[in-house]
Amino acid sequence: MTIQKTFNYQKEIEQIKTQFNFDFVALALVQSTNQLFELKWTYATGNHSNRFRRIVLRTGKGVAGNVLKTGKPMLVEDMAPSLMKNDLHNYLLIVGEGLKSVGAIPLYKSNRVHGILLVACREGRKLTATQFTQLKQAIGPEFGPFYNKEMFRL
Amino acid sequence: MMRINEFQLTDLLIKMYDNSAEAIFFFDRVGKVIAMNNAAQQILDTEVLKRMAEGDPKAICMTCKGYTNEHELQTCMSCYLSNPTEDLSSFQVYLDTVGKGIIPYTASYQTIDKENGIRAFMLRDLTKQYRTQEMLNQRTMMKSIIKAQEDERKRISRELHDGVAQEILSSLVDIRVLKYMNIDDEVLKKVQQTEGSLMHLLDDIRHLSVELRPATLDDLGLEAAFRTHFKWIEKNYGLIVHFSAELQSKRYEGEIETVVYRVCQEAVFNALKYAGTDDINVRLFEEQGFLELLVKDEGVGFDVNHNQPIGTGLGLYGMKERAELVDGQLETRSLIGEGTSITLKIPLLHSSSEGGPGVENHNRG
């Protein structure tokens, strides 16, 4: 808890961006822990605009929404326009920032998704599955524990 | 009664024969063509004309694609030419014409000279009439489809709001009661999480209900409905809508309000998806007996004449259709790099009856 409070997220995501050579890294964290929690993009680096910061994430909408809903990491190596054709409005971050390969990881706190780390490249297939696995391993506990399937069995 | 002499009548008949747009044929007893007018010659193929000149009674069959009876649209069953005993003062026949293909004609086939067995076959082109009919049908159909859709949305929206949402609310109250009971911290924490989830669910269902059809539109009118909608747009999509309404919460006919709301919703959604801009302007005002809606963005714009849209292309079409339902006009102006503006203009006919008692709930039920 205390680590998380003093943890400099902005510096940390910038470091991830350089380390993996990503074009865009953003972190969404639960805003108010009281009754009605909201998930918003609080930290970002490599962004063109700040419009996405106003968006309140909803479960099941878009890539981050899917991660929030399923609680599992998600990787889309190539964001083809046909994928988003019917619900383009749910992919405003991806379209607005021109992201082509996108990966998102849920960050947990007391068995609930407490945040989402989204990394992306503006080039299709630049973010690969191996890179994504490396990233998952590199995420420190300061971000909030990253649970995978094995941990659920405990 | 007007009286004309025989000479004048002959003159008129000849003029009619020469200049009429109707095709006129004269057949003799055996089915040979004795004469036909200009209009008739124009629709026939040269080969058919040649065969007719040679006196082939079957020549007409090369052009005729059958007539309409009770059983079939195009049939040769008991052909009108060979079976002239029936009443053939008006029937429909299909002809293969030069340049226009197979098109329907209204025909009459009558004996005009019993002694010599001369019969006149007259044809009137029906395509124009059919097209008008079709357009009328399409409009009525579109109107009822849109109405059915709105009604159905209204029903589901109310069901969600009054039924499902209420049930969830009562579960929420139960959970809140649980918090004040004697339970240990671990359980309390879980209960609080569940409460949060339920509140989210309730929120989602309310959004869904409003998205389907806003109750505010029926209860409070356009201005209130728009304000709620734009607040929601900003929260969900990060797009800021600068809304200025100059209507003083005036109410309009239910159909007009629905059209304005839906057109605006679509226009804003288009801007959101394709304009690539952070904020848009929406203005709603009344001017010279017209209710006007202006949706303007300074985004990327598009080529209005380009016929291959990025999306389905149905959005703009649907907006136009909806506008036409209330005799409104929709104008789309856009230039690449200079943004897009959409104007909707609806004539207000019954301006005197507005705002009176009983108008508030006109859209309910």
PDB file of C-alpha atoms in Angstrom, chain B residues 9-230:
ATOM      1  CA  LEU B   9     -63.492  15.410 -85.772  1.00  0.00           C
ATOM      2  CA  THR B  10     -61.470  13.557 -88.409  1.00  0.00           C
ATOM      3  CA  ASP B  11     -58.810  16.204 -88.149  1.00  0.00           C
ATOM      4  CA  LEU B  12     -58.666  15.846 -84.374  1.00  0.00           C
ATOM      5  CA  LEU B  13     -58.516  12.067 -84.558  1.00  0.00           C
ATOM      6  CA  ILE B  14     -55.661  12.159 -87.020  1.00  0.00           C
ATOM      7  CA  LYS B  15     -53.778  14.612 -84.829  1.00  0.00           C
ATOM      8  CA  MET B  16     -54.305  12.386 -81.843  1.00  0.00           C
ATOM      9  CA  TYR B  17     -53.118   9.354 -83.803  1.00  0.00           C
ATOM     10  CA  ASP B  18     -49.964  11.171 -84.905  1.00  0.00           C
ATOM     11  CA  ASN B  19     -48.976  13.009 -81.760  1.00  0.00           C
ATOM     12  CA  SER B  20     -50.213  10.879 -78.886  1.00  0.00           C
ATOM     13  CA  ALA B  21     -47.670   9.352 -76.505  1.00  0.00           C
ATOM     14  CA  GLU B  22     -49.882   6.277 -76.493  1.00  0.00           C
ATOM     15  CA  ALA B  23     -49.031   3.551 -78.945  1.00  0.00           C
ATOM     16  CA  ILE B  24     -51.922   2.704 -81.232  1.00  0.00           C
ATOM     17  CA  PHE B  25     -52.158  -0.388 -83.486  1.00  0.00           C
ATOM     18  CA  PHE B  26     -54.960  -1.446 -85.816  1.00  0.00           C
ATOM     19  CA  PHE B  27     -55.392  -5.166 -86.412  1.00  0.00           C
ATOM     20  CA  ASP B  28     -57.550  -6.834 -89.004  1.00  0.00           C
ATOM     21  CA  ARG B  29     -59.605 -10.019 -88.603  1.00  0.00           C
ATOM     22  CA  VAL B  30     -56.624 -12.403 -88.929  1.00  0.00           C
ATOM     23  CA  GLY B  31     -54.344 -10.458 -86.619  1.00  0.00           C
ATOM     24  CA  LYS B  32     -52.402  -8.611 -89.246  1.00  0.00           C
ATOM     25  CA  VAL B  33     -51.272  -5.077 -88.396  1.00  0.00           C
ATOM     26  CA  ILE B  34     -52.849  -2.630 -90.825  1.00  0.00           C
ATOM     27  CA  ALA B  35     -51.584   0.561 -89.244  1.00  0.00           C
ATOM     28  CA  MET B  36     -49.672   1.913 -86.284  1.00  0.00           C
ATOM     29  CA  ASN B  37     -48.759   5.389 -85.124  1.00  0.00           C
ATOM     30  CA  ASN B  38     -45.379   7.018 -84.443  1.00  0.00           C
ATOM     31  CA  ALA B  39     -45.393   6.175 -80.755  1.00  0.00           C
ATOM     32  CA  ALA B  40     -45.934   2.508 -81.615  1.00  0.00           C
ATOM     33  CA  GLN B  41     -43.121   2.473 -84.150  1.00  0.00           C
ATOM     34  CA  GLN B  42     -40.727   3.972 -81.616  1.00  0.00           C
ATOM     35  CA  ILE B  43     -41.086   1.207 -79.084  1.00  0.00           C
ATOM     36  CA  LEU B  44     -40.721  -1.631 -81.570  1.00  0.00           C
ATOM     37  CA  ASP B  45     -37.562  -3.321 -82.771  1.00  0.00           C
ATOM     38  CA  THR B  46     -36.742  -2.950 -86.499  1.00  0.00           C
ATOM     39  CA  GLU B  47     -36.974  -6.730 -86.954  1.00  0.00           C
ATOM     40  CA  VAL B  48     -40.485  -6.732 -85.512  1.00  0.00           C
ATOM     41  CA  LEU B  49     -41.488  -3.818 -87.734  1.00  0.00           C
ATOM     42  CA  LYS B  50     -40.196  -5.646 -90.772  1.00  0.00           C
ATOM     43  CA  ARG B  51     -42.131  -8.809 -89.914  1.00  0.00           C
ATOM     44  CA  MET B  52     -45.267  -6.752 -89.305  1.00  0.00           C
ATOM     45  CA  ALA B  53     -44.932  -5.049 -92.669  1.00  0.00           C
ATOM     46  CA  GLU B  54     -44.711  -8.508 -94.217  1.00  0.00           C
ATOM     47  CA  GLY B  55     -48.022  -9.293 -92.581  1.00  0.00           C
ATOM     48  CA  ASP B  56     -46.888 -11.913 -90.070  1.00  0.00           C
ATOM     49  CA  PRO B  57     -49.664 -12.208 -87.461  1.00  0.00           C
ATOM     50  CA  LYS B  58     -47.150 -13.643 -84.962  1.00  0.00           C
ATOM     51  CA  ALA B  59     -44.848 -10.591 -85.193  1.00  0.00           C
ATOM     52  CA  ILE B  60     -46.377  -8.943 -82.152  1.00  0.00           C
ATOM     53  CA  CYS B  61     -45.462 -11.971 -80.044  1.00  0.00           C
ATOM     54  CA  MET B  62     -41.758 -11.110 -80.456  1.00  0.00           C
ATOM     55  CA  THR B  63     -42.398  -7.979 -78.474  1.00  0.00           C
ATOM     56  CA  CYS B  64     -45.202  -9.039 -76.185  1.00  0.00           C
ATOM     57  CA  LYS B  65     -43.985 -10.706 -73.007  1.00  0.00           C
ATOM     58  CA  GLY B  66     -47.401 -11.668 -71.726  1.00  0.00           C
ATOM     59  CA  TYR B  67     -50.274  -9.953 -69.947  1.00  0.00           C
ATOM     60  CA  THR B  68     -51.429 -10.004 -66.361  1.00  0.00           C
ATOM     61  CA  ASN B  69     -54.387 -12.143 -65.330  1.00  0.00           C
ATOM     62  CA  GLU B  70     -55.640 -13.402 -61.940  1.00  0.00           C
ATOM     63  CA  HIS B  71     -53.075 -16.189 -61.874  1.00  0.00           C
ATOM     64  CA  GLU B  72     -49.864 -14.736 -63.165  1.00  0.00           C
ATOM     65  CA  LEU B  73     -48.078 -11.436 -63.654  1.00  0.00           C
ATOM     66  CA  GLN B  74     -46.911 -12.306 -67.157  1.00  0.00           C
ATOM     67  CA  THR B  75     -48.762 -14.997 -69.025  1.00  0.00           C
ATOM     68  CA  CYS B  76     -49.711 -16.075 -72.548  1.00  0.00           C
ATOM     69  CA  MET B  77     -52.605 -18.174 -71.258  1.00  0.00           C
ATOM     70  CA  SER B  78     -55.694 -17.419 -73.398  1.00  0.00           C
ATOM     71  CA  CYS B  79     -53.918 -14.658 -75.272  1.00  0.00           C
ATOM     72  CA  TYR B  80     -55.823 -11.387 -75.583  1.00  0.00           C
ATOM     73  CA  LEU B  81     -55.126 -11.210 -79.302  1.00  0.00           C
ATOM     74  CA  SER B  82     -56.462 -14.616 -80.239  1.00  0.00           C
ATOM     75  CA  ASN B  83     -59.248 -14.585 -77.686  1.00  0.00           C
ATOM     76  CA  PRO B  84     -60.955 -11.226 -78.083  1.00  0.00           C
ATOM     77  CA  THR B  85     -64.294 -12.265 -76.654  1.00  0.00           C
ATOM     78  CA  GLU B  86     -63.318 -11.314 -73.117  1.00  0.00           C
ATOM     79  CA  ASP B  87     -63.691  -7.795 -71.829  1.00  0.00           C
ATOM     80  CA  LEU B  88     -60.384  -6.258 -72.820  1.00  0.00           C
ATOM     81  CA  SER B  89     -61.108  -2.603 -72.279  1.00  0.00           C
ATOM     82  CA  SER B  90     -58.307  -2.340 -69.724  1.00  0.00           C
ATOM     83  CA  PHE B  91     -55.570  -4.781 -68.854  1.00  0.00           C
ATOM     84  CA  GLN B  92     -51.862  -4.849 -68.161  1.00  0.00           C
ATOM     85  CA  VAL B  93     -49.336  -6.130 -70.648  1.00  0.00           C
ATOM     86  CA  TYR B  94     -45.534  -6.379 -70.682  1.00  0.00           C
ATOM     87  CA  LEU B  95     -43.660  -5.348 -73.788  1.00  0.00           C
ATOM     88  CA  ASP B  96     -40.004  -5.670 -74.671  1.00  0.00           C
ATOM     89  CA  THR B  97     -39.292  -2.179 -75.967  1.00  0.00           C
ATOM     90  CA  VAL B  98     -36.338  -0.625 -77.707  1.00  0.00           C
ATOM     91  CA  GLY B  99     -34.034   1.099 -75.224  1.00  0.00           C
ATOM     92  CA  LYS B 100     -36.159   0.559 -72.126  1.00  0.00           C
ATOM     93  CA  GLY B 101     -36.306  -3.225 -71.856  1.00  0.00           C
ATOM     94  CA  ILE B 102     -39.369  -5.052 -70.571  1.00  0.00           C
ATOM     95  CA  ILE B 103     -41.801  -2.553 -69.108  1.00  0.00           C
ATOM     96  CA  PRO B 104     -45.474  -2.656 -68.114  1.00  0.00           C
ATOM     97  CA  TYR B 105     -48.191  -0.999 -70.190  1.00  0.00           C
ATOM     98  CA  THR B 106     -51.827  -0.417 -69.639  1.00  0.00           C
ATOM     99  CA  ALA B 107     -53.564  -1.756 -72.743  1.00  0.00           C
ATOM    100  CA  SER B 108     -56.991  -1.814 -74.281  1.00  0.00           C
ATOM    101  CA  TYR B 109     -58.005  -4.068 -77.144  1.00  0.00           C
ATOM    102  CA  GLN B 110     -61.353  -3.239 -78.637  1.00  0.00           C
ATOM    103  CA  THR B 111     -63.296  -3.929 -81.795  1.00  0.00           C
ATOM    104  CA  ILE B 112     -63.970  -0.662 -83.546  1.00  0.00           C
ATOM    105  CA  ASP B 113     -65.418  -2.015 -86.774  1.00  0.00           C
ATOM    106  CA  LYS B 114     -67.540  -5.137 -86.377  1.00  0.00           C
ATOM    107  CA  GLU B 115     -68.229  -5.603 -90.092  1.00  0.00           C
ATOM    108  CA  ASN B 116     -64.597  -5.769 -91.123  1.00  0.00           C
ATOM    109  CA  GLY B 117     -63.312  -7.143 -87.843  1.00  0.00           C
ATOM    110  CA  ILE B 118     -60.948  -4.203 -87.245  1.00  0.00           C
ATOM    111  CA  ARG B 119     -59.645  -3.912 -83.730  1.00  0.00           C
ATOM    112  CA  ALA B 120     -57.631  -1.152 -82.055  1.00  0.00           C
ATOM    113  CA  PHE B 121     -54.853  -1.977 -79.613  1.00  0.00           C
ATOM    114  CA  MET B 122     -53.790   0.975 -77.464  1.00  0.00           C
ATOM    115  CA  LEU B 123     -50.909   1.081 -75.024  1.00  0.00           C
ATOM    116  CA  ARG B 124     -50.035   3.536 -72.282  1.00  0.00           C
ATOM    117  CA  ASP B 125     -46.632   3.483 -70.594  1.00  0.00           C
ATOM    118  CA  LEU B 126     -46.977   2.697 -66.900  1.00  0.00           C
ATOM    119  CA  THR B 127     -43.369   3.091 -65.733  1.00  0.00           C
ATOM    120  CA  LYS B 128     -43.802   6.632 -64.515  1.00  0.00           C
ATOM    121  CA  GLN B 129     -46.938   5.817 -62.597  1.00  0.00           C
ATOM    122  CA  TYR B 130     -45.254   2.749 -61.122  1.00  0.00           C
ATOM    123  CA  ARG B 131     -42.290   4.754 -59.971  1.00  0.00           C
ATOM    124  CA  THR B 132     -44.516   7.264 -58.213  1.00  0.00           C
ATOM    125  CA  GLN B 133     -46.396   4.417 -56.582  1.00  0.00           C
ATOM    126  CA  GLU B 134     -43.179   2.776 -55.511  1.00  0.00           C
ATOM    127  CA  MET B 135     -41.818   5.953 -53.971  1.00  0.00           C
ATOM    128  CA  LEU B 136     -45.049   6.474 -52.113  1.00  0.00           C
ATOM    129  CA  ASN B 137     -44.901   2.918 -50.818  1.00  0.00           C
ATOM    130  CA  GLN B 138     -41.298   3.325 -49.787  1.00  0.00           C
ATOM    131  CA  ARG B 139     -42.050   6.487 -47.849  1.00  0.00           C
ATOM    132  CA  THR B 140     -44.978   4.999 -46.009  1.00  0.00           C
ATOM    133  CA  MET B 141     -42.942   1.914 -45.305  1.00  0.00           C
ATOM    134  CA  MET B 142     -40.000   3.925 -43.984  1.00  0.00           C
ATOM    135  CA  LYS B 143     -42.342   5.907 -41.806  1.00  0.00           C
ATOM    136  CA  SER B 144     -43.839   2.817 -40.248  1.00  0.00           C
ATOM    137  CA  ILE B 145     -40.444   1.155 -39.820  1.00  0.00           C
ATOM    138  CA  ILE B 146     -39.097   4.174 -37.970  1.00  0.00           C
ATOM    139  CA  LYS B 147     -42.241   4.392 -35.894  1.00  0.00           C
ATOM    140  CA  ALA B 148     -42.093   0.700 -35.046  1.00  0.00           C
ATOM    141  CA  GLN B 149     -38.472   1.056 -34.047  1.00  0.00           C
ATOM    142  CA  GLU B 150     -39.171   4.045 -31.815  1.00  0.00           C
ATOM    143  CA  ASP B 151     -42.127   2.325 -30.187  1.00  0.00           C
ATOM    144  CA  GLU B 152     -40.175  -0.818 -29.529  1.00  0.00           C
ATOM    145  CA  ARG B 153     -37.256   1.131 -28.107  1.00  0.00           C
ATOM    146  CA  LYS B 154     -39.625   3.062 -25.897  1.00  0.00           C
ATOM    147  CA  ARG B 155     -41.138  -0.149 -24.599  1.00  0.00           C
ATOM    148  CA  ILE B 156     -37.802  -1.811 -23.799  1.00  0.00           C
ATOM    149  CA  SER B 157     -36.427   1.397 -22.352  1.00  0.00           C
ATOM    150  CA  ARG B 158     -39.380   1.728 -19.963  1.00  0.00           C
ATOM    151  CA  GLU B 159     -39.187  -1.930 -19.055  1.00  0.00           C
ATOM    152  CA  LEU B 160     -35.517  -1.566 -18.152  1.00  0.00           C
ATOM    153  CA  HIS B 161     -36.086   1.595 -16.202  1.00  0.00           C
ATOM    154  CA  ASP B 162     -39.243   0.648 -14.332  1.00  0.00           C
ATOM    155  CA  GLY B 163     -38.707  -3.074 -14.011  1.00  0.00           C
ATOM    156  CA  VAL B 164     -35.103  -4.263 -13.997  1.00  0.00           C
ATOM    157  CA  ALA B 165     -33.566  -1.113 -12.504  1.00  0.00           C
ATOM    158  CA  GLN B 166     -36.097  -1.077  -9.669  1.00  0.00           C
ATOM    159  CA  GLU B 167     -35.344  -4.684  -8.778  1.00  0.00           C
ATOM    160  CA  ILE B 168     -31.631  -3.974  -8.627  1.00  0.00           C
ATOM    161  CA  LEU B 169     -32.272  -0.953  -6.471  1.00  0.00           C
ATOM    162  CA  SER B 170     -34.122  -3.027  -3.943  1.00  0.00           C
ATOM    163  CA  SER B 171     -31.260  -5.558  -3.843  1.00  0.00           C
ATOM    164  CA  LEU B 172     -28.937  -2.648  -3.275  1.00  0.00           C
ATOM    165  CA  VAL B 173     -30.994  -1.535  -0.298  1.00  0.00           C
ATOM    166  CA  ASP B 174     -30.815  -5.071   1.109  1.00  0.00           C
ATOM    167  CA  ILE B 175     -27.047  -5.051   0.826  1.00  0.00           C
ATOM    168  CA  ARG B 176     -26.835  -1.678   2.525  1.00  0.00           C
ATOM    169  CA  VAL B 177     -28.848  -3.074   5.425  1.00  0.00           C
ATOM    170  CA  LEU B 178     -26.333  -5.913   5.642  1.00  0.00           C
ATOM    171  CA  LYS B 179     -23.554  -3.399   6.262  1.00  0.00           C
ATOM    172  CA  TYR B 180     -25.126  -2.296   9.517  1.00  0.00           C
ATOM    173  CA  MET B 181     -25.505  -5.790  10.846  1.00  0.00           C
ATOM    174  CA  ASN B 182     -23.002  -7.433  13.110  1.00  0.00           C
ATOM    175  CA  ILE B 183     -20.484  -8.757  10.614  1.00  0.00           C
ATOM    176  CA  ASP B 184     -16.699  -8.934  10.670  1.00  0.00           C
ATOM    177  CA  ASP B 185     -14.405  -6.720   8.648  1.00  0.00           C
ATOM    178  CA  GLU B 186     -13.625  -9.216   5.945  1.00  0.00           C
ATOM    179  CA  VAL B 187     -17.280  -9.711   5.122  1.00  0.00           C
ATOM    180  CA  LEU B 188     -17.918  -5.994   5.337  1.00  0.00           C
ATOM    181  CA  LYS B 189     -15.233  -5.348   2.748  1.00  0.00           C
ATOM    182  CA  LYS B 190     -16.737  -7.899   0.383  1.00  0.00           C
ATOM    183  CA  VAL B 191     -20.178  -6.443   0.931  1.00  0.00           C
ATOM    184  CA  GLN B 192     -18.897  -3.000   0.070  1.00  0.00           C
ATOM    185  CA  GLN B 193     -17.374  -4.339  -3.142  1.00  0.00           C
ATOM    186  CA  THR B 194     -20.628  -6.017  -4.076  1.00  0.00           C
ATOM    187  CA  GLU B 195     -22.471  -2.805  -3.371  1.00  0.00           C
ATOM    188  CA  GLY B 196     -20.110  -0.993  -5.722  1.00  0.00           C
ATOM    189  CA  SER B 197     -20.634  -3.549  -8.466  1.00  0.00           C
ATOM    190  CA  LEU B 198     -24.387  -3.359  -8.111  1.00  0.00           C
ATOM    191  CA  MET B 199     -24.292   0.417  -8.296  1.00  0.00           C
ATOM    192  CA  HIS B 200     -22.292   0.143 -11.468  1.00  0.00           C
ATOM    193  CA  LEU B 201     -24.759  -2.305 -12.885  1.00  0.00           C
ATOM    194  CA  LEU B 202     -27.629   0.012 -12.015  1.00  0.00           C
ATOM    195  CA  ASP B 203     -25.811   2.856 -13.690  1.00  0.00           C
ATOM    196  CA  ASP B 204     -25.227   0.782 -16.806  1.00  0.00           C
ATOM    197  CA  ILE B 205     -28.863  -0.241 -17.045  1.00  0.00           C
ATOM    198  CA  ARG B 206     -29.981   3.367 -16.690  1.00  0.00           C
ATOM    199  CA  HIS B 207     -27.577   4.363 -19.445  1.00  0.00           C
ATOM    200  CA  LEU B 208     -28.884   1.599 -21.634  1.00  0.00           C
ATOM    201  CA  SER B 209     -32.428   2.727 -21.028  1.00  0.00           C
ATOM    202  CA  VAL B 210     -31.584   6.333 -21.869  1.00  0.00           C
ATOM    203  CA  GLU B 211     -29.617   5.266 -24.920  1.00  0.00           C
ATOM    204  CA  LEU B 212     -32.588   3.347 -26.265  1.00  0.00           C
ATOM    205  CA  ARG B 213     -34.929   6.225 -25.768  1.00  0.00           C
ATOM    206  CA  PRO B 214     -34.576   9.001 -23.222  1.00  0.00           C
ATOM    207  CA  ALA B 215     -37.581   9.418 -20.962  1.00  0.00           C
ATOM    208  CA  THR B 216     -36.471  13.035 -20.539  1.00  0.00           C
ATOM    209  CA  LEU B 217     -37.334  13.663 -24.155  1.00  0.00           C
ATOM    210  CA  ASP B 218     -40.956  12.751 -23.535  1.00  0.00           C
ATOM    211  CA  ASP B 219     -41.193  14.328 -20.110  1.00  0.00           C
ATOM    212  CA  LEU B 220     -39.070  17.450 -20.313  1.00  0.00           C
ATOM    213  CA  GLY B 221     -38.380  18.075 -23.969  1.00  0.00           C
ATOM    214  CA  LEU B 222     -35.454  18.514 -26.295  1.00  0.00           C
ATOM    215  CA  GLU B 223     -33.274  20.835 -24.264  1.00  0.00           C
ATOM    216  CA  ALA B 224     -33.180  18.662 -21.168  1.00  0.00           C
ATOM    217  CA  ALA B 225     -32.722  15.483 -23.189  1.00  0.00           C
ATOM    218  CA  PHE B 226     -29.803  16.986 -25.088  1.00  0.00           C
ATOM    219  CA  ARG B 227     -28.075  18.224 -21.947  1.00  0.00           C
ATOM    220  CA  THR B 228     -28.212  14.767 -20.404  1.00  0.00           C
ATOM    221  CA  HIS B 229     -27.069  13.151 -23.617  1.00  0.00           C
ATOM    222  CA  PHE B 230     -24.088  15.473 -24.101  1.00  0.00           C
TER     223      PHE B 230
END
